[in-house]
């Protein structure tokens, strides 16, 4: 089933809710962060929680799909 943005989350994508809830719990535990170049590191009291890295988008990914014919 495709998730629809107009539906409440629990009804639209029940199969992804566990992962989403775990992600938000991890974010809630963050106590400090570090930025190293294009990397963002998030830490809780217990250690590294998440690592994000910025990457360039392909040229076609920056277009607004609503404006594409």
Tab-separated table of C-alpha atoms in Angstrom:
chain	number	residue	atom	x	y	z
A	1	UNK	CA	0.000	0.000	0.000
A	2	UNK	CA	1.297	3.418	-0.898
A	3	UNK	CA	1.409	5.922	1.957
A	4	UNK	CA	-0.775	8.967	1.475
A	5	UNK	CA	0.186	12.231	3.143
A	6	UNK	CA	-3.444	13.196	3.680
A	7	UNK	CA	-4.133	10.161	5.892
A	8	UNK	CA	-3.165	10.021	9.579
A	9	UNK	CA	0.220	8.276	9.901
A	10	UNK	CA	-1.052	5.266	11.826
A	11	UNK	CA	-3.627	4.543	9.122
A	12	UNK	CA	-1.493	5.433	6.107
A	13	UNK	CA	1.671	3.416	6.815
A	14	UNK	CA	1.217	0.968	9.674
A	15	UNK	CA	4.122	-1.197	8.481
A	16	UNK	CA	6.616	1.649	9.013
A	17	UNK	CA	5.416	2.832	12.401
A	18	UNK	CA	7.824	0.688	14.470
A	19	UNK	CA	10.796	2.026	12.564
A	20	UNK	CA	9.522	5.599	12.791
A	21	UNK	CA	8.923	5.306	16.547
A	22	UNK	CA	12.417	3.857	17.089
A	23	UNK	CA	13.886	6.743	15.082
A	24	UNK	CA	12.066	9.350	17.178
A	25	UNK	CA	13.072	7.610	20.429
A	26	UNK	CA	16.692	7.712	19.263
A	27	UNK	CA	16.388	11.423	18.446
A	28	UNK	CA	14.816	12.078	21.827
A	29	UNK	CA	17.872	10.562	23.540
A	30	UNK	CA	20.322	12.953	21.838
A	31	UNK	CA	22.284	15.078	24.304
A	32	UNK	CA	24.984	16.513	22.046
A	33	UNK	CA	26.029	16.695	18.415
A	34	UNK	CA	29.185	17.171	16.387
A	35	UNK	CA	29.629	18.434	12.834
A	36	UNK	CA	32.632	17.203	10.862
A	37	UNK	CA	32.577	18.567	7.323
A	38	UNK	CA	29.489	17.079	5.688
A	39	UNK	CA	28.790	14.698	8.605
A	40	UNK	CA	26.432	15.254	11.540
A	41	UNK	CA	26.950	12.940	14.520
A	42	UNK	CA	24.293	12.679	17.232
A	43	UNK	CA	25.187	11.329	20.689
A	44	UNK	CA	23.213	10.196	23.709
A	45	UNK	CA	24.733	9.684	27.149
A	46	UNK	CA	25.477	6.084	26.050
A	47	UNK	CA	27.264	6.978	22.809
A	48	UNK	CA	26.646	7.506	19.096
A	49	UNK	CA	22.944	7.446	18.211
A	50	UNK	CA	22.948	8.441	14.543
A	51	UNK	CA	25.227	9.619	11.786
A	52	UNK	CA	24.033	11.665	8.821
A	53	UNK	CA	26.029	12.735	5.795
A	54	UNK	CA	25.080	15.398	3.275
A	55	UNK	CA	25.327	14.364	-0.348
A	56	UNK	CA	24.772	16.223	-3.571
A	57	UNK	CA	21.398	15.683	-5.176
A	58	UNK	CA	21.172	14.746	-8.838
A	59	UNK	CA	20.038	17.694	-10.949
A	60	UNK	CA	16.646	16.119	-11.650
A	61	UNK	CA	15.951	15.567	-7.910
A	62	UNK	CA	15.890	19.303	-7.235
A	63	UNK	CA	12.930	19.913	-9.566
A	64	UNK	CA	9.484	20.301	-8.094
A	65	UNK	CA	7.498	17.234	-9.288
A	66	UNK	CA	4.296	19.297	-9.285
A	67	UNK	CA	5.775	21.503	-11.997
A	68	UNK	CA	7.072	18.680	-14.183
A	69	UNK	CA	4.861	18.109	-17.245
